[in-house]
């Protein structure tokens, strides 16, 4: 049940984590951009998380629609 909430939390916090890594990279080694690998990894995780969230929303929406259908069907008979 808490999967979608964790996904939303990650989608919000990942850019801030990346921003923090950029700041650390600039302060510690401005000539070497190791932060690109952090951005690459976080980007892949962010996209996968985004598509999983879309899937979760579709499943929950489908379950809600099916529940509403059953509820209305039982009320009519």
PDB file of C-alpha atoms in Angstrom:
ATOM      1  CA  UNK A   1       0.000   0.000   0.000  1.00  0.00           C
ATOM      2  CA  UNK A   2       2.842   2.368   0.745  1.00  0.00           C
ATOM      3  CA  UNK A   3       4.630   1.622  -2.537  1.00  0.00           C
ATOM      4  CA  UNK A   4       3.066   4.513  -4.462  1.00  0.00           C
ATOM      5  CA  UNK A   5       3.812   6.936  -1.632  1.00  0.00           C
ATOM      6  CA  UNK A   6       7.459   5.855  -1.587  1.00  0.00           C
ATOM      7  CA  UNK A   7       7.615   6.306  -5.353  1.00  0.00           C
ATOM      8  CA  UNK A   8       6.253   9.851  -5.120  1.00  0.00           C
ATOM      9  CA  UNK A   9       8.684  10.636  -2.318  1.00  0.00           C
ATOM     10  CA  UNK A  10      11.621   9.411  -4.421  1.00  0.00           C
ATOM     11  CA  UNK A  11      10.460  11.405  -7.453  1.00  0.00           C
ATOM     12  CA  UNK A  12      10.496  14.530  -5.310  1.00  0.00           C
ATOM     13  CA  UNK A  13      13.700  13.921  -3.332  1.00  0.00           C
ATOM     14  CA  UNK A  14      15.947  12.575  -6.122  1.00  0.00           C
ATOM     15  CA  UNK A  15      16.495  16.001  -7.770  1.00  0.00           C
ATOM     16  CA  UNK A  16      17.499  17.446  -4.391  1.00  0.00           C
ATOM     17  CA  UNK A  17      19.958  14.595  -3.842  1.00  0.00           C
ATOM     18  CA  UNK A  18      21.440  15.297  -7.262  1.00  0.00           C
ATOM     19  CA  UNK A  19      21.665  19.010  -6.513  1.00  0.00           C
ATOM     20  CA  UNK A  20      23.498  18.239  -3.278  1.00  0.00           C
ATOM     21  CA  UNK A  21      25.938  16.014  -5.187  1.00  0.00           C
ATOM     22  CA  UNK A  22      26.525  18.777  -7.743  1.00  0.00           C
ATOM     23  CA  UNK A  23      27.348  21.214  -4.955  1.00  0.00           C
ATOM     24  CA  UNK A  24      29.713  18.696  -3.342  1.00  0.00           C
ATOM     25  CA  UNK A  25      31.362  18.052  -6.732  1.00  0.00           C
ATOM     26  CA  UNK A  26      31.909  21.770  -7.384  1.00  0.00           C
ATOM     27  CA  UNK A  27      33.319  22.329  -3.907  1.00  0.00           C
ATOM     28  CA  UNK A  28      35.648  19.320  -3.801  1.00  0.00           C
ATOM     29  CA  UNK A  29      36.826  18.716  -7.361  1.00  0.00           C
ATOM     30  CA  UNK A  30      35.618  21.349  -9.829  1.00  0.00           C
ATOM     31  CA  UNK A  31      37.768  20.025 -12.684  1.00  0.00           C
ATOM     32  CA  UNK A  32      36.396  16.494 -12.553  1.00  0.00           C
ATOM     33  CA  UNK A  33      32.694  15.901 -13.108  1.00  0.00           C
ATOM     34  CA  UNK A  34      32.091  12.620 -11.285  1.00  0.00           C
ATOM     35  CA  UNK A  35      28.571  13.854 -10.582  1.00  0.00           C
ATOM     36  CA  UNK A  36      27.594  12.846 -14.115  1.00  0.00           C
ATOM     37  CA  UNK A  37      27.592   9.213 -12.992  1.00  0.00           C
ATOM     38  CA  UNK A  38      25.379  10.054 -10.043  1.00  0.00           C
ATOM     39  CA  UNK A  39      23.026  11.873 -12.415  1.00  0.00           C
ATOM     40  CA  UNK A  40      23.054   8.902 -14.784  1.00  0.00           C
ATOM     41  CA  UNK A  41      22.194   6.412 -12.038  1.00  0.00           C
ATOM     42  CA  UNK A  42      19.590   8.620 -10.405  1.00  0.00           C
ATOM     43  CA  UNK A  43      18.096   9.391 -13.806  1.00  0.00           C
ATOM     44  CA  UNK A  44      17.642   5.713 -14.605  1.00  0.00           C
ATOM     45  CA  UNK A  45      16.126   5.070 -11.167  1.00  0.00           C
ATOM     46  CA  UNK A  46      13.871   8.137 -11.517  1.00  0.00           C
ATOM     47  CA  UNK A  47      12.491   7.047 -14.905  1.00  0.00           C
ATOM     48  CA  UNK A  48      11.889   3.468 -13.738  1.00  0.00           C
ATOM     49  CA  UNK A  49      10.199   4.774 -10.599  1.00  0.00           C
ATOM     50  CA  UNK A  50       8.042   7.133 -12.670  1.00  0.00           C
ATOM     51  CA  UNK A  51       6.780   4.335 -14.911  1.00  0.00           C
ATOM     52  CA  UNK A  52       6.091   2.113 -11.899  1.00  0.00           C
ATOM     53  CA  UNK A  53       4.089   4.948 -10.342  1.00  0.00           C
ATOM     54  CA  UNK A  54       2.061   5.317 -13.554  1.00  0.00           C
ATOM     55  CA  UNK A  55       1.418   1.556 -13.451  1.00  0.00           C
ATOM     56  CA  UNK A  56       0.340   1.746  -9.801  1.00  0.00           C
ATOM     57  CA  UNK A  57      -2.041   4.603 -10.564  1.00  0.00           C
ATOM     58  CA  UNK A  58      -3.550   2.670 -13.479  1.00  0.00           C
ATOM     59  CA  UNK A  59      -4.030  -0.456 -11.352  1.00  0.00           C
ATOM     60  CA  UNK A  60      -5.567   1.484  -8.460  1.00  0.00           C
ATOM     61  CA  UNK A  61      -7.819   3.373 -10.856  1.00  0.00           C
ATOM     62  CA  UNK A  62      -8.928   0.136 -12.477  1.00  0.00           C
ATOM     63  CA  UNK A  63      -9.676  -1.403  -9.096  1.00  0.00           C
ATOM     64  CA  UNK A  64     -11.641   1.684  -8.079  1.00  0.00           C
ATOM     65  CA  UNK A  65     -13.644   1.559 -11.322  1.00  0.00           C
ATOM     66  CA  UNK A  66     -14.339  -2.150 -10.860  1.00  0.00           C
ATOM     67  CA  UNK A  67     -15.424  -1.544  -7.257  1.00  0.00           C
ATOM     68  CA  UNK A  68     -17.746   1.257  -8.363  1.00  0.00           C
ATOM     69  CA  UNK A  69     -19.194  -1.015 -11.056  1.00  0.00           C
ATOM     70  CA  UNK A  70     -19.853  -3.783  -8.534  1.00  0.00           C
ATOM     71  CA  UNK A  71     -21.316  -1.326  -6.035  1.00  0.00           C
ATOM     72  CA  UNK A  72     -23.689   0.180  -8.613  1.00  0.00           C
ATOM     73  CA  UNK A  73     -24.625  -3.255  -9.991  1.00  0.00           C
ATOM     74  CA  UNK A  74     -25.607  -4.499  -6.541  1.00  0.00           C
ATOM     75  CA  UNK A  75     -27.666  -1.379  -5.850  1.00  0.00           C
ATOM     76  CA  UNK A  76     -29.756  -1.778  -9.011  1.00  0.00           C
ATOM     77  CA  UNK A  77     -30.929  -5.308  -8.258  1.00  0.00           C
TER      78      UNK A  77
END
